Short mmCIF file of C-alpha atoms in Angstrom, two decimals:
data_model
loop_
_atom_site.label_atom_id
_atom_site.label_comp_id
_atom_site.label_asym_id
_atom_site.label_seq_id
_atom_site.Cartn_x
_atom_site.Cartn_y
_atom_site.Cartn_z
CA UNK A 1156 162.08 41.59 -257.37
CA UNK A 1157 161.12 38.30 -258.57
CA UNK A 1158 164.05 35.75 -258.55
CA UNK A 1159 164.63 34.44 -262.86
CA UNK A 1160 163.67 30.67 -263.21
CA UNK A 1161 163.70 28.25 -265.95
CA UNK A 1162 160.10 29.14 -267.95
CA UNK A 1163 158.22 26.02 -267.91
CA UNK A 1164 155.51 25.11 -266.23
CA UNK A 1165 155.78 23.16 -262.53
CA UNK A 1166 156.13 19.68 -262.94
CA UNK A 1167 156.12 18.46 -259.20
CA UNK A 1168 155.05 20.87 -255.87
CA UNK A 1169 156.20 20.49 -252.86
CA UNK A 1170 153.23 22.07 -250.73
CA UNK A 1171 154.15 23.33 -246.75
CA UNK A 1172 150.98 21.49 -245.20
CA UNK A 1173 152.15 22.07 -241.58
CA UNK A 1174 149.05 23.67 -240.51
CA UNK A 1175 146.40 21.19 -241.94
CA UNK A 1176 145.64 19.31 -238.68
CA UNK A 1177 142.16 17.62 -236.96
CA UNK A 1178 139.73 19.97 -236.45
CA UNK A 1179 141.92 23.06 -238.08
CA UNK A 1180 139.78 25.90 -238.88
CA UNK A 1181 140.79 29.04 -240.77
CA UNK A 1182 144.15 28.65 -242.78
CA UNK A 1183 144.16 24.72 -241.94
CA UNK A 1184 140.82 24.21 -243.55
CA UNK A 1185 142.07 26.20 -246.61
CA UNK A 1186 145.19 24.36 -247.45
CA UNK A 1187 143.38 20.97 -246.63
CA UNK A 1188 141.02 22.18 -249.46
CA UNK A 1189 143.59 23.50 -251.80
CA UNK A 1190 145.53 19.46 -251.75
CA UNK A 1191 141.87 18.30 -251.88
CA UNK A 1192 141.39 20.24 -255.32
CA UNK A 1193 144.92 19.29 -256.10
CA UNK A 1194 143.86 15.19 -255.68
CA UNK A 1195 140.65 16.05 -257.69
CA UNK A 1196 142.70 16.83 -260.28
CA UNK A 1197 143.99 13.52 -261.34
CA UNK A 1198 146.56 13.57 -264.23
CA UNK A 1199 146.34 17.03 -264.96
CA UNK A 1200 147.91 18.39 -262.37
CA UNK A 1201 151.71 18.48 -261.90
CA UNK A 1202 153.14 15.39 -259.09
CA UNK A 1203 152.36 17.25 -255.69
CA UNK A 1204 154.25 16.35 -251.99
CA UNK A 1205 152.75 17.70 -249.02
CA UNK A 1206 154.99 18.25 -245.98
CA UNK A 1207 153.10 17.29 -242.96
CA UNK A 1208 153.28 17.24 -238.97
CA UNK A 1209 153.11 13.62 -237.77
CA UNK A 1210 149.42 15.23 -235.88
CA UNK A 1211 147.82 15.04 -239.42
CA UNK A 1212 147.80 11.53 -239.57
CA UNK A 1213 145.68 11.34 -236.65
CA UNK A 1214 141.84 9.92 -236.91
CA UNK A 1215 139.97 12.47 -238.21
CA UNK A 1216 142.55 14.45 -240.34
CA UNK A 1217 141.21 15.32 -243.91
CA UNK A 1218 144.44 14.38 -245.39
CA UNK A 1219 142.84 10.53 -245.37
CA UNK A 1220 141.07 10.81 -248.21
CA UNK A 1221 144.03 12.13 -250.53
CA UNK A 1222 144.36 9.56 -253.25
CA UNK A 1223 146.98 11.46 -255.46
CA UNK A 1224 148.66 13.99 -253.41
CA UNK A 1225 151.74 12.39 -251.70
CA UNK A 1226 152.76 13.00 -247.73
CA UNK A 1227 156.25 13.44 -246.62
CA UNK A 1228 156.25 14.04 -242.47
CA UNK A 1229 158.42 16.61 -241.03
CA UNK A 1230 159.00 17.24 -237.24
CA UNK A 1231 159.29 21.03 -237.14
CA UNK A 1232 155.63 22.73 -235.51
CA UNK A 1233 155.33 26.49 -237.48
CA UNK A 1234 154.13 27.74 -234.38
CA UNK A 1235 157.49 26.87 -232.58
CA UNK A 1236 159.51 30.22 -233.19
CA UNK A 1237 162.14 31.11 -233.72
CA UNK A 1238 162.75 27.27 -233.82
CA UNK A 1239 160.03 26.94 -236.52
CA UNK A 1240 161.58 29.58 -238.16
CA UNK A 1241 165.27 28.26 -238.54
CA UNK A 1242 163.72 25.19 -239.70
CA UNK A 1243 161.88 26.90 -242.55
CA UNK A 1244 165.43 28.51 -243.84
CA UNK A 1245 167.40 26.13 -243.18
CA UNK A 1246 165.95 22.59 -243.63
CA UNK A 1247 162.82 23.23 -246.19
CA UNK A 1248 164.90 24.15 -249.04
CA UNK A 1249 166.68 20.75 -248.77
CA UNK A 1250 163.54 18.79 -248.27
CA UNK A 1251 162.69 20.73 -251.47
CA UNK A 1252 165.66 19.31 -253.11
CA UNK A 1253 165.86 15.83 -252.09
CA UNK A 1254 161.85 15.46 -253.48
CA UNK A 1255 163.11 16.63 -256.66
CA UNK A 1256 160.74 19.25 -256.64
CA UNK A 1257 160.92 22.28 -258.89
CA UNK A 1258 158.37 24.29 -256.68
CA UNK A 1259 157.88 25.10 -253.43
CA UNK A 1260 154.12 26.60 -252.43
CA UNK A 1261 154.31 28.15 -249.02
CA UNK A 1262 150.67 28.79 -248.79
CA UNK A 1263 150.28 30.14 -245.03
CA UNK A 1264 152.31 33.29 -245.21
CA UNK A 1265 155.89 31.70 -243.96
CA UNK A 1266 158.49 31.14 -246.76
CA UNK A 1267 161.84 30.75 -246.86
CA UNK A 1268 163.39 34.01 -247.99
CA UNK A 1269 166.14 34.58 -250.49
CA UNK A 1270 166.54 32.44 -254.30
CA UNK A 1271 167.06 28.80 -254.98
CA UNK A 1272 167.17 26.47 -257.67
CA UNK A 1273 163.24 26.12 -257.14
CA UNK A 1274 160.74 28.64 -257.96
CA UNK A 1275 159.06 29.82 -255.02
CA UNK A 1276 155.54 30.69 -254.68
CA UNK A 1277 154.74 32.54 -251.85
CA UNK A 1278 150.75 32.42 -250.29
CA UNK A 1279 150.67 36.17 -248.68
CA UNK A 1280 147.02 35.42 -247.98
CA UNK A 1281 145.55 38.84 -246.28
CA UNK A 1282 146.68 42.04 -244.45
CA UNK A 1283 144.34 41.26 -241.27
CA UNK A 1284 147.60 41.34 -238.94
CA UNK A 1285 147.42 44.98 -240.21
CA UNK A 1286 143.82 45.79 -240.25
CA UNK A 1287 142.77 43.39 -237.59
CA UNK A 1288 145.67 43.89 -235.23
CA UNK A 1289 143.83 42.99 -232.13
CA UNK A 1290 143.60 39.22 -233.62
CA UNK A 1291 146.87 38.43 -232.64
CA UNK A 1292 149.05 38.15 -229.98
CA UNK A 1293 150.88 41.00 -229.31
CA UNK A 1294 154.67 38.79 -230.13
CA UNK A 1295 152.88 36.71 -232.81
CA UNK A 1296 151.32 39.72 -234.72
CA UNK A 1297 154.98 41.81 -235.34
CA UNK A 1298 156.72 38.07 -236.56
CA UNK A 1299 153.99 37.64 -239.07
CA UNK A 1300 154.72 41.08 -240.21
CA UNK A 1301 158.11 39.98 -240.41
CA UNK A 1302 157.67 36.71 -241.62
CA UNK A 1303 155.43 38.32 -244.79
CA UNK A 1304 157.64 40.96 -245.78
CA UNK A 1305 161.28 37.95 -245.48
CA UNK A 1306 158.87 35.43 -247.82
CA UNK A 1307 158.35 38.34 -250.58
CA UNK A 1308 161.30 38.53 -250.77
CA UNK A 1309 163.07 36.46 -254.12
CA UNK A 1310 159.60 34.91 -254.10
CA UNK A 1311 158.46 34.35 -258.12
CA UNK A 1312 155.13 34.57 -257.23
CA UNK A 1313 152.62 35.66 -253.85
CA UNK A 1314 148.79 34.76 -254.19
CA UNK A 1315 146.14 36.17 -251.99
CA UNK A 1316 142.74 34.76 -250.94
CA UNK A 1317 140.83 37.40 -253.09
CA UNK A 1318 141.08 40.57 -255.30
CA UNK A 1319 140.44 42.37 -252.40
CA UNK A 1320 142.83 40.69 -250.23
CA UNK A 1321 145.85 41.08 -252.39
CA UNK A 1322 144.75 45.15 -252.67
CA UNK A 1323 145.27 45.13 -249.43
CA UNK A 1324 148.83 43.31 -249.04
CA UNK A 1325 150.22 45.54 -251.48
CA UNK A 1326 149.21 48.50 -249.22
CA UNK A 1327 150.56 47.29 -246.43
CA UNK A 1328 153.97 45.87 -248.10
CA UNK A 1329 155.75 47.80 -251.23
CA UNK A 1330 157.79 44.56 -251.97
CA UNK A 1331 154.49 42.75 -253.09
CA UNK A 1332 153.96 45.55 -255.59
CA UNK A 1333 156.58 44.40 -257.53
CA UNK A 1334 156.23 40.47 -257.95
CA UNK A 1335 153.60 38.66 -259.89
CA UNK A 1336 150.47 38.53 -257.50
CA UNK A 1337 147.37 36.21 -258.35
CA UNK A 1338 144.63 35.25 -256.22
CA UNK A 1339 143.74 31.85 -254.84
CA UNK A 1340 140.39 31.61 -253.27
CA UNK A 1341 138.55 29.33 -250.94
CA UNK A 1342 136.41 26.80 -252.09
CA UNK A 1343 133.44 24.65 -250.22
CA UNK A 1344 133.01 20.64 -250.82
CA UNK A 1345 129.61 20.51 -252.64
CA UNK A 1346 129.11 17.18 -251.10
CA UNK A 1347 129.02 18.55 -247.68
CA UNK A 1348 127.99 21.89 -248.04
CA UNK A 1349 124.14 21.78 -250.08
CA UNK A 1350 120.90 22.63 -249.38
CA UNK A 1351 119.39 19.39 -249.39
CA UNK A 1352 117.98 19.96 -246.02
CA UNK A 1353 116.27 16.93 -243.64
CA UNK A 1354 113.95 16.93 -241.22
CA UNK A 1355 115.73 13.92 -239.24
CA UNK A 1356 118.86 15.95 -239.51
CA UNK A 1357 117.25 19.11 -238.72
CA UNK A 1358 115.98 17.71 -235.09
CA UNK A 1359 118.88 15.58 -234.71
CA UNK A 1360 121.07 19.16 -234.76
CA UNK A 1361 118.80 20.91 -232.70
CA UNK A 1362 118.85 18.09 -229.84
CA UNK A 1363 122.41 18.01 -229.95
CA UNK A 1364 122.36 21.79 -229.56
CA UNK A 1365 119.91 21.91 -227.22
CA UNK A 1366 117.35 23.58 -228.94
CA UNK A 1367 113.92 24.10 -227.03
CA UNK A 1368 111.33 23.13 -229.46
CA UNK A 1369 109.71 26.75 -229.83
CA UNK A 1370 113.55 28.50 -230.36
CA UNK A 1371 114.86 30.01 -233.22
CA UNK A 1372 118.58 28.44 -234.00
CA UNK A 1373 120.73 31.03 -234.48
CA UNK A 1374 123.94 30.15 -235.72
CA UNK A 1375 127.79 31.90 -235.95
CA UNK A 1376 130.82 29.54 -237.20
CA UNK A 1377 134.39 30.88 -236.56
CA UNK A 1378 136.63 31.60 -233.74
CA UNK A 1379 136.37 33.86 -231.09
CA UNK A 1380 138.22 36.87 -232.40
CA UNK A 1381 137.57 40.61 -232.11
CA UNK A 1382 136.93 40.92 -235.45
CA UNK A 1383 134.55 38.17 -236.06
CA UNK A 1384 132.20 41.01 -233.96
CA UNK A 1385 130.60 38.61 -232.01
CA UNK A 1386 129.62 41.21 -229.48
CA UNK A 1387 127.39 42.85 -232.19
CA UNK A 1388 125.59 40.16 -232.90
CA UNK A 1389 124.83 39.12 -229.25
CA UNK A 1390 123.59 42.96 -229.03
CA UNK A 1391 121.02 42.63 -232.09
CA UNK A 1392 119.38 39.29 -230.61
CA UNK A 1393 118.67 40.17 -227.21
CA UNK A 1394 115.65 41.89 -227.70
CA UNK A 1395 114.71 38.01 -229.35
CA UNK A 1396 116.25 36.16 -225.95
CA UNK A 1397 112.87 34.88 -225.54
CA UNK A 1398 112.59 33.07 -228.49
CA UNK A 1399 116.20 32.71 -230.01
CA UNK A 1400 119.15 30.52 -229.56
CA UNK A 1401 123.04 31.91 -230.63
CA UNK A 1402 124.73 28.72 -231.41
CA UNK A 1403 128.46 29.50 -231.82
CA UNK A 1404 130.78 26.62 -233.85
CA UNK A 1405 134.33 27.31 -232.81
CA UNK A 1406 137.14 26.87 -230.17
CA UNK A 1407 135.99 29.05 -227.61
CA UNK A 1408 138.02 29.09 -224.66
CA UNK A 1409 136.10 28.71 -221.05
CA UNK A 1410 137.16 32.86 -220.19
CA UNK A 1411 135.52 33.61 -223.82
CA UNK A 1412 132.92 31.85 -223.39
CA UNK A 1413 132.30 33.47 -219.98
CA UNK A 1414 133.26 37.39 -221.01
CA UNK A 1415 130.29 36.87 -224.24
CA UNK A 1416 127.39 35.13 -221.88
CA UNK A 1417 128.00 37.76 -219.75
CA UNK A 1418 126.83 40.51 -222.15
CA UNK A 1419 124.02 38.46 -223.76
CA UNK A 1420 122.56 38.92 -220.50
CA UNK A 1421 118.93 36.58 -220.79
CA UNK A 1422 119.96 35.74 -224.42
CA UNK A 1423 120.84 31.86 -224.14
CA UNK A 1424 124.23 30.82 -225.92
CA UNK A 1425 125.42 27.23 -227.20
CA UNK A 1426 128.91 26.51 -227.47
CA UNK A 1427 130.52 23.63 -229.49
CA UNK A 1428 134.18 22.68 -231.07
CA UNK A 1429 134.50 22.20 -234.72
CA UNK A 1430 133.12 18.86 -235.17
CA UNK A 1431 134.52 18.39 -238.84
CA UNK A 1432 133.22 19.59 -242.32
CA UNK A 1433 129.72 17.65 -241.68
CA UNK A 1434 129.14 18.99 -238.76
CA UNK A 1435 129.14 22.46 -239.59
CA UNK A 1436 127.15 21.74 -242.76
CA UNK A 1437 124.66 20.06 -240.55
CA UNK A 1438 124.45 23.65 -238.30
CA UNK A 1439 123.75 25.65 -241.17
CA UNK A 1440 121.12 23.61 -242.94
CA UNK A 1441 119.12 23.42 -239.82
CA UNK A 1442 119.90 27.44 -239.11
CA UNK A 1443 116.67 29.37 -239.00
CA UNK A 1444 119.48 32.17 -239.31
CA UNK A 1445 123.11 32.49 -239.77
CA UNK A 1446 125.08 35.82 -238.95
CA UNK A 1447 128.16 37.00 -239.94
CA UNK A 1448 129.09 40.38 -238.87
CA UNK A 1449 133.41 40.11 -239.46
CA UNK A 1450 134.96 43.45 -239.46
CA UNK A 1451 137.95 42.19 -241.44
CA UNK A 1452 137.76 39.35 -243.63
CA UNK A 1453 140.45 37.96 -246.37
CA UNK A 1454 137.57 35.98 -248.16
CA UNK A 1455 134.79 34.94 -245.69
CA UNK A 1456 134.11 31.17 -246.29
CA UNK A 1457 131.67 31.04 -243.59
CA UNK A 1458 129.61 32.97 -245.81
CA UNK A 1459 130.12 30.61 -248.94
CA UNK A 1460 129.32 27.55 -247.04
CA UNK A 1461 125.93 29.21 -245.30
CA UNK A 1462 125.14 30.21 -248.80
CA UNK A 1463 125.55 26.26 -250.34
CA UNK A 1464 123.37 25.33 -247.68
CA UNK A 1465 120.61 27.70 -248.21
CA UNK A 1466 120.53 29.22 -244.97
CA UNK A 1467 119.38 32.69 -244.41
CA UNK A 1468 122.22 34.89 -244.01
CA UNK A 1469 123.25 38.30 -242.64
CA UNK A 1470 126.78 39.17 -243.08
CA UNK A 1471 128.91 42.13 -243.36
CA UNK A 1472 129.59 44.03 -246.39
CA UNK A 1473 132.85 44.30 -246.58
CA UNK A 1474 135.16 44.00 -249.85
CA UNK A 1475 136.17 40.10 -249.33
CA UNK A 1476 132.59 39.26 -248.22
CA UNK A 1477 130.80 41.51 -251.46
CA UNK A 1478 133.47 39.48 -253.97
CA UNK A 1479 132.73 36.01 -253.35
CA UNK A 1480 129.04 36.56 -252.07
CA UNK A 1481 128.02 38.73 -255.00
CA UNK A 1482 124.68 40.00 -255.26
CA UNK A 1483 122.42 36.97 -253.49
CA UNK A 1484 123.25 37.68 -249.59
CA UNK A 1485 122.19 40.58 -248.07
CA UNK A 1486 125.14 42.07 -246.62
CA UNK A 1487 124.70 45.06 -243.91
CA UNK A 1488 127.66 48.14 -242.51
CA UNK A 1489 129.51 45.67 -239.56
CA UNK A 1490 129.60 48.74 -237.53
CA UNK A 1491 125.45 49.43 -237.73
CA UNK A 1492 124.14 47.67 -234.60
CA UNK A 1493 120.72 49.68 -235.39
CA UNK A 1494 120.87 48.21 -239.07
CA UNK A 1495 121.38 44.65 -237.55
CA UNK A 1496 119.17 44.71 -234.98
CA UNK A 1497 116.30 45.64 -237.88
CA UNK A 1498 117.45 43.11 -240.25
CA UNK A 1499 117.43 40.62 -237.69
CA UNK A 1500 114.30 41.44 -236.21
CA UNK A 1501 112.99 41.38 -239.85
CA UNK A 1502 114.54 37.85 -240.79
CA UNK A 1503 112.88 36.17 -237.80
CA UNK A 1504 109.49 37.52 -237.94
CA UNK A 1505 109.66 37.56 -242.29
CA UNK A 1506 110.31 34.45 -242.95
CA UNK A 1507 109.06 34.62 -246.49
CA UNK A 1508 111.46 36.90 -247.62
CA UNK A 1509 114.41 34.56 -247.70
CA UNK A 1510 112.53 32.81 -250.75
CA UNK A 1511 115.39 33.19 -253.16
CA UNK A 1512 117.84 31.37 -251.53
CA UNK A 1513 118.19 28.89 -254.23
CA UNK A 1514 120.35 31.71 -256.46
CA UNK A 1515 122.59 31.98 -253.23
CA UNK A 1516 123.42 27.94 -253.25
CA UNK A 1517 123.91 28.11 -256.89
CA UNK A 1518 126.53 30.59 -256.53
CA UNK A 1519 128.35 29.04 -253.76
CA UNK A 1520 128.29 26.06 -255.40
CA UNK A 1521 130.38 27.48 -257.98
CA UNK A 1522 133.42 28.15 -255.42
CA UNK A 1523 134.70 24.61 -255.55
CA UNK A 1524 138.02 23.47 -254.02
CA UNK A 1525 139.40 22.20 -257.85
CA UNK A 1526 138.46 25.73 -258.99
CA UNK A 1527 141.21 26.93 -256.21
CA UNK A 1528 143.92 24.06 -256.99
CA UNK A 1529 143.26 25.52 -260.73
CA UNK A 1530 144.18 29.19 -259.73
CA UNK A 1531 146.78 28.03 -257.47
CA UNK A 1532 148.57 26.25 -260.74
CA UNK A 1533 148.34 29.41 -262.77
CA UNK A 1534 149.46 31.08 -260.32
CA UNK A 1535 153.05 28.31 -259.85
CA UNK A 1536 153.30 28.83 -263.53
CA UNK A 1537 156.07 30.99 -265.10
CA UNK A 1538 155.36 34.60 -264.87
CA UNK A 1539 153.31 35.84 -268.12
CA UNK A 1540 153.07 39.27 -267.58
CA UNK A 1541 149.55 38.85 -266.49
CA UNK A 1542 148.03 37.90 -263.05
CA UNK A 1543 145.32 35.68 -262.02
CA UNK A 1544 142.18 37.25 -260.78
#
């Protein structure tokens, strides 16, 4: 059960920021986005301290442009375990202390267990190391487990990614049934991610890409895990090898990259590291398609940030995807190769029938990172017998 704290609302978070580092994807790029919204704030947001790893004040970290939020840097990696782990229970709650803090947001699924004289707010973000097992490391994916059901527990509050996200938690873990739950969602920098597309930018992507200049680029952003279905989508564009370019955005090991080009066969594949926010925006303005066939999915901000861009987009319609995309992307079964291969097929022969796109961006747009720090203060607040989302 929750843990009984003072009722007033936070006046100063302490945010666990340990995974925000250069060139984080995934849950780095999410809680860079949620301190973003937090800066954007300005004065009507409660003081906020992020704890940091002395790697995020590298060049290139996205923690240089926070004006507002304050950084406090703290020497223990959360992927050292159980080292990692003894930190979080034993010296957190006294970094907690000494800010003066009154809340701690542990928004990446690892919280200290157990009450203290702070509230605790606890980001249980998705059940994919349930339904996605084969994501994780065989060690890894049974400590997460672990590490979810120890932070529910005394926590005041656990927030999700989405509606459907936090359905899911609660079927996987009983405990979560019984604390306040609200949902904190992604969000997408409308200054990076629009539609306001160049042709200078266009060619200068597809030389850096190495597109030929009669190719389709075809474009995937995420990491190369089983459930991002990569396979499917290499499957559905082979009959277009000719023509077509997949051009996958992510940190794709030289033995992934190897075990995928073998089964696209004549189909020619671009790899490339995250190169920052821009870049990606870059990739998906000068798409001439952008798939994204996930199996499992806690939100799906891939699809968000294709959609602010205007890019024609094929994704999977699953619960996470259908909630934030909404009616304006054509979403398809992730299991269907036969329904993929049409679509596909369809999208790069049809061209005209992506002409709506503009309802798409406008809906994206509307996912902004202040939107999230909003939710995520609701969500901090005393328990009202209501939840966000």
């Amino acid at each position: 059960m929750a843990a009984s704290r003072p009722a007033a609302p936070p006046r100063h978070l302490a945010i666990d920021a340990r995974c925000v580092l250069p060139g984080a994807t995934g849950v780095g790029r999410y809680v860079a986005g949620l301190l973003a919204g937090l800066d954007a704030l300005g004065d009507s947001a409660p003081r906020a301290t992020a704890l940091v790893l002395p790697a995020a004040l590298l060049p290139g970290s996205p923690l240089g442009l926070l004006r507002r939020v304050a950084i406090e840097v703290v020497e223990a990696d959360f992927r050292d375990h159980p080292g990692g782990d003894w930190w979080l229970r034993a010296h957190l709650p006294r970094i907690v202390s000494r800010l003066g803090a009154d809340t701690l947001v542990s928004p990446f699924f690892l919280s200290p267990p157990g009450r203290f004289p702070f509230r605790r707010v606890a980001g249980l973000l998705d059940a994919l190391v349930w339904e996605a097992p084969g994501s994780y490391p065989f060690g890894y994916r049974h400590y997460l487990r672990w590490s979810m059901r120890r932070s529910a527990d005394g926590a005041d509050a656990l927030f999700a990614l989405s509606r459907a996200a936090r359905a899911a938690v609660r079927r996987h873990l009983p405990a979560a049934r019984e604390i306040p739950f609200g949902v904190v969602p992604g969000g997408i920098d409308t200054a990076v991610f629009h539609a306001r597309r160049k042709e200078a930018e266009t060619a200068e992507v597809r030389r850096r890409w190495r597109i030929p200049p009669e190719a389709r680029l075809i474009a995937m952003v995420g990491s190369p895990e089983p459930r991002k279905n990569h396979a499917l989508a290499v499957r559905a564009l082979r009959p277009h090898a000719r023509n077509a370019v997949l051009c996958l955005a992510g940190p794709w090991p030289a033995g992934e990259r190897r075990r995928l080009a073998d089964l696209a066969g004549p189909l020619p594949l671009r790899f490339r590291a995250p190169e920052g926010a821009e870049g990606i925006a870059e990739l998906l303005r000068a798409a001439d398609l952008v798939l994204f066939p996930s199996t499992a999915e806690g939100f799906g901000l891939p699809v968000l940030e294709a959609m602010a861009c205007g890019a024609p987009l094929l994704a999977s319609d699953i619960p996470a995807v259908r909630e934030a995309a909404g009616p304006q992307a054509r979403l398809l079964p992730p299991g269907d190769e036969t329904a993929w291969a049409l679509a596909v097929g369809g999208a790069l022969t049809e061209p005209s029938k992506w002409a709506g796109r503009a309802h798409a961006a406008e809906r994206a747009a509307r996912w902004t990172w202040r939107r999230a720090a909003e939710a995520l203060l609701r969500v901090a607040a005393p328990a009202r017998g209501r939840e966000d989302g």
